[in-house]
Each structure stands twice: as structure tokens, then as C-alpha cells.
XYZ file of C-alpha atoms in Angstrom:
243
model
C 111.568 80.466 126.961
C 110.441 80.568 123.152
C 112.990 81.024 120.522
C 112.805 84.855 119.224
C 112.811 82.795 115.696
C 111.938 79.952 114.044
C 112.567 78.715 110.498
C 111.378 74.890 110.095
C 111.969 73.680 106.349
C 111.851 76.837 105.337
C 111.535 77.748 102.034
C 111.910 81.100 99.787
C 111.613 80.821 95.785
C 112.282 83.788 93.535
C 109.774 84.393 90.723
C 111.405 82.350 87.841
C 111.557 79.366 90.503
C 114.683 78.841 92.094
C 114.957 78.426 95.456
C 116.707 81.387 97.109
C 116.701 79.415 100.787
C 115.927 75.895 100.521
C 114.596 73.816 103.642
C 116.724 76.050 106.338
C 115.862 75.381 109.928
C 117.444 77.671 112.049
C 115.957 78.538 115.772
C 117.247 82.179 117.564
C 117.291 82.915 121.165
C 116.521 85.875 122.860
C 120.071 87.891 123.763
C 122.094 85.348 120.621
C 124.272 86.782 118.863
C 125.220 84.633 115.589
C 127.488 85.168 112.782
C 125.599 84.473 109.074
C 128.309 83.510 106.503
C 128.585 82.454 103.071
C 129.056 83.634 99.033
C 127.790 86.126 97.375
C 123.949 84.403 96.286
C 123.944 82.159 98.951
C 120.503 83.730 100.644
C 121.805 85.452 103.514
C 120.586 89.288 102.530
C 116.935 87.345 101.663
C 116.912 85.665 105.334
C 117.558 88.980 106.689
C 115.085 90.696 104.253
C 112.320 87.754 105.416
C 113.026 88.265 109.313
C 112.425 91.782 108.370
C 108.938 91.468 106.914
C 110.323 92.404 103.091
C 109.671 88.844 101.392
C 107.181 86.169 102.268
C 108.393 82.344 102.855
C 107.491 80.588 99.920
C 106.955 77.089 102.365
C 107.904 75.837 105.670
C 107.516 77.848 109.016
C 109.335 81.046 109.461
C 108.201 83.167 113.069
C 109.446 86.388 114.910
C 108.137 86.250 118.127
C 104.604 85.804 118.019
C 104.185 86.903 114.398
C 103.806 84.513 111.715
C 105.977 85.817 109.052
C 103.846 83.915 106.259
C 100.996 85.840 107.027
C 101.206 89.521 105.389
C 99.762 91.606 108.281
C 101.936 89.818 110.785
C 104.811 90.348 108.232
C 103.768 94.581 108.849
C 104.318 93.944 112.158
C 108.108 92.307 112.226
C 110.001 95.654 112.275
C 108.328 96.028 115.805
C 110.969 93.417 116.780
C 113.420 93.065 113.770
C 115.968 96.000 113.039
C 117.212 95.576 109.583
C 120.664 97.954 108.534
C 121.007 97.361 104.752
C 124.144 96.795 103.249
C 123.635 99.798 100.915
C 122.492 102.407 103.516
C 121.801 105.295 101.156
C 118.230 102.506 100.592
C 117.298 103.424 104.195
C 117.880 107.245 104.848
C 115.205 109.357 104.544
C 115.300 112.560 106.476
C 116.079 116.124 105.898
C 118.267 115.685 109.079
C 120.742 113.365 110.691
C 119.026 114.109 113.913
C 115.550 113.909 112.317
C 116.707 110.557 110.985
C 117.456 108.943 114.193
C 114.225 110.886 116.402
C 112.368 109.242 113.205
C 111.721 105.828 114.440
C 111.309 106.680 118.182
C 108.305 109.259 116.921
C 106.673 106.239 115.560
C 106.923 104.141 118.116
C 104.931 106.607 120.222
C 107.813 108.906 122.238
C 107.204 112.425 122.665
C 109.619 114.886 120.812
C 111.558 115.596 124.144
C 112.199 111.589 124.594
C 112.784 110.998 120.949
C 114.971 114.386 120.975
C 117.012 112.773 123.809
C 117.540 109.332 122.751
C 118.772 110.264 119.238
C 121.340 112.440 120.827
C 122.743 110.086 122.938
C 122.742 107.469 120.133
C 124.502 110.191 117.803
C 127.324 110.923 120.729
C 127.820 107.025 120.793
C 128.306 107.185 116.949
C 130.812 110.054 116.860
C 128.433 112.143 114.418
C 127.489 114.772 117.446
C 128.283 117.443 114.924
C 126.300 116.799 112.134
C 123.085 116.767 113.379
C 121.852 119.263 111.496
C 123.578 117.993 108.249
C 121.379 116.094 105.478
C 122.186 112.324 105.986
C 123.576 112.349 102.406
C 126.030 114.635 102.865
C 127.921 112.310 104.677
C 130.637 109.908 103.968
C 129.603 106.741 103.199
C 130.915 105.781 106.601
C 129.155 108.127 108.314
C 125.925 106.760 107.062
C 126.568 103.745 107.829
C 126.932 104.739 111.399
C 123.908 106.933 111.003
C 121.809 103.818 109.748
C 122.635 101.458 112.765
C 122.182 104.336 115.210
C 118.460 104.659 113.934
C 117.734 101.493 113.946
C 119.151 101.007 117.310
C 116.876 103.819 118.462
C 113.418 101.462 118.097
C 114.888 99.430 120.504
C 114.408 96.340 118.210
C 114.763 92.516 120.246
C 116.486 91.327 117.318
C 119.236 93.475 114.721
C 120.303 92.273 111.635
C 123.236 93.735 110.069
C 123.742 93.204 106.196
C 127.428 93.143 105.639
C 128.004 96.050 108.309
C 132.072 96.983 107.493
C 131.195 97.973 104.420
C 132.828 101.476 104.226
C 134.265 101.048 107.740
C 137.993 101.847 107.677
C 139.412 99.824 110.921
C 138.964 102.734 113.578
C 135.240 102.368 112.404
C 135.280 98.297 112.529
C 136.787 98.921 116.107
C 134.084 100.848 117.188
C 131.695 98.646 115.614
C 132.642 95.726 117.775
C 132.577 97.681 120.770
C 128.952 98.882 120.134
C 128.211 95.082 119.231
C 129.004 94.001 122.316
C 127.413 96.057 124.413
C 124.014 95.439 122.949
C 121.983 92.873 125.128
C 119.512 92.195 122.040
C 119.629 89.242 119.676
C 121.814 89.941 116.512
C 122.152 88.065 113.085
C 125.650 89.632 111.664
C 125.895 88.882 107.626
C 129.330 89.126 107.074
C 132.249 88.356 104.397
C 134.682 88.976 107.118
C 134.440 85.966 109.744
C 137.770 87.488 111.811
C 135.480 90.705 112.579
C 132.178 88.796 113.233
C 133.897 86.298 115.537
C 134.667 89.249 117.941
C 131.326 89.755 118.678
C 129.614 86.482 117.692
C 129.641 82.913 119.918
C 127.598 81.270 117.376
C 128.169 80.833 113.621
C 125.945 79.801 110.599
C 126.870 79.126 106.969
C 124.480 79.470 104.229
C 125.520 78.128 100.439
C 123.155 77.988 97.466
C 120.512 78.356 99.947
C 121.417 76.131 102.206
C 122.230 75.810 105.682
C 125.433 73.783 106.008
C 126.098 74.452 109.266
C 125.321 75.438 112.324
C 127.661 75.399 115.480
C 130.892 77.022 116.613
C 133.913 78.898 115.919
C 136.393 76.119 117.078
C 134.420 73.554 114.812
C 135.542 75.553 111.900
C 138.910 76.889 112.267
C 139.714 73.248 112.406
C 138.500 72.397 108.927
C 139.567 75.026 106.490
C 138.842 72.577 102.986
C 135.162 73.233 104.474
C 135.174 76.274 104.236
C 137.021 76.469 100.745
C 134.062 74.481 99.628
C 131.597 76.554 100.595
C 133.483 80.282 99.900
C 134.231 81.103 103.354
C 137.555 83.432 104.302
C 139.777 81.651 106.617
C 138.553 82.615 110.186
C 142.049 83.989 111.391
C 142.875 87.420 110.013
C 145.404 90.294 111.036
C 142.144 92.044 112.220
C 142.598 93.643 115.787
């Protein structure tokens, strides 16, 4: 089986020069689910953004699937396959609705209003915000859109989700429920995280990015047993009262 994605000496500049990601190679299967840590600047949000279609690869080989991500109409084509929640939700909500926010992606994707209708409700049960369907999306608590964001991006079905620093705004009921829902999903997920305790709930594999870099690649027990590493390289310890 082909990976779902593959970076080979990748390469993403931003426009006064610097290298954002510098030669990362980093291969996804289908189903993975990896943990993305690091500092703040250290390129995780633009390897997210990339396997998104947002920014181009300045060098190397970067692919979703069978789309080419350095080629601008296959780049169009990545959220077909790549569901991107934003750190910031309030950048991805768009609808008059909750509901209509969720049906939103489903509609576009080429379900009728009955099957779009259907699938957003059962995604908006799953998400505890059953009652505020009709509510505008930024009425809610910041929470609350954050729940609303993942449910509507879980509603196209993508093979791959990527999740931009997903506890933000989650008290730990929400975090709870967030792992739970994590789990469950059979899709590939990329989980960019300051919080290593929650991701390593959910996530077998783990990645660290700094300055652009990938400095590792592996498992959890590789780490916990080296915690000057991950001082170097602005990590949290791994172990955490989180339950």
C-alpha cells in the first residue's frame, strides 16, 4: 500500500527567505495516527497548512495521495482528502447556522439535503451542540466552536485530519471527549499539539519539528526516556496529571 503522504527533502521558504521546514522527510500511512510536536515557529501549523493545499513546497517532494502538492491544481484538490481544523476556529466558520455549517461540506461533496441534513445531525449529537443548531456559529463559546469546527470537517469524510493545536479552549470534560472522538476515527490523523500527555492518548507515533526541522521520528517510550532532549528542543515532559 502507498503512503497517504510523502515529504522527501522537503522544503518551504517564507518570502524574505528563511526556511520555514527545511529538508523534512516524513512518510504517513493510511489509518496513522501521529503526534506533531515542537515550539512555537518550529513549522508545524505550515506542514499542516501545506498538506492542506494553503502553501506550496518551496523544494523537495511533498504528495497527498495521488496529488502532487507542488502543482497548484492538484494543491485545489487536497481538501478532497486532507481535513484541516485551525487553531483559531473563528478563521473557518462561515455559516448563518451551526447546522448549515456542518450540512456545508457534505453539500459540496455532492449529498442531497436529506443525507447532508442527516449526517450533520448525527455529527452535532456526537459533539454535544444538539441544541444549537439553529444558533449562528459565533454565538458560541469558544469551545463550542471548536467542537463545531472538527464536527464539519469530520463531515467530508476526509482520509487524513489535521488538528492545529485542538485543546485550545477545551476545559478537561472537553479534552475527554476529544480523545474519545480521536479514537474512534479509523482515518489518518496528524495532531499538532503543545500538550504531549493529551496527544499520547490517542497517538502511537510521535514527530518533533524544531526550527524547521524534523528531529525525530519514532515512539513514545523513546522519549520519555530522554527528557534533556526534549528540553533542547521545547518539548513538555510527556507525563502530565492529564486523565
Amino acid at each position: 500500500m502507498s503512503p497517504l503522504v510523502c515529504f522527501k527533502g522537503l522544503t518551504r521558504s517564507s518570502p524574505n527567505g528563511r526556511a520555514v521546514l527545511f529538508d523534512v522527510d516524513f512518510l504517513v500511512e493510511p489509518g496513522e495516527k501521529i503526534a506533531l510536536l515542537g515550539p512555537n515557529g518550529a513549522g508545524k501549523t505550515t506542514l499542516l497548512r501545506m498538506l492542506a493545499g494553503l502553501v506550496a513546497p518551496s523544494s523537495g517532494k511533498a504528495s497527498l495521495g495521488p496529488f502532487d502538492l507542488n502543482q497548484k491544481p492538484d494543491r485545489k484538490k487536497a481538501p478532497t482528502l486532507a481535513g484541516l481544523v485551525f487553531a483559531h476556529t473563528d478563521d473557518q466558520l462561515l455559516q448563518a447556522t451551526v447546522l448549515e455549517e456542518v450540512a456545508l461540506g457534505p453539500l459540496n461533496l455532492g449529498k442531497t439535503p436529506t443525507e447532508a441534513k442527516a449526517m450533520s445531525l448525527n455529527l452535532l449529537e456526537l459533539f454535544h451542540l444538539s441544541n444549537q443548531v439553529d444558533q449562528s456559529p459565533f454565538d458560541l463559546s469558544s469551545g463550542e466552536k471548536k467542537r463545531l469546527a472538527l464536527a464539519s470537517i469530520l463531515a467530508m469524510e476526509p482520509q487524513i485530519l489535521l488538528l492545529d493545536e485542538p485543546t485550545h479552549y477545551l476545559d478537561q470534560r472537553g479534552k475527554r471527549a476529544l480523545v474519545e472522538t480521536l479514537k474512534k476515527w479509523s482515518g489518518a490523523l496528524i495532531l499538532a499539539t503543545h500538550e504531549p500527555a493529551f496527544a499520547r492518548l490517542i497517538c502511537p507515533r510521535v514527530a518533533i519539528l524544531d526550527e524547521g526541522k524534523m528531529v525525530f521520528d519514532g515512539n513514545w517510550n523513546d522519549l520519555a526516556g530522554n527528557p534533556s532532549f526534549l528540553e533542547i528542543h521545547g518539548v513538555e515532559p510527556i507525563e502530565s496529571v492529564f486523565t
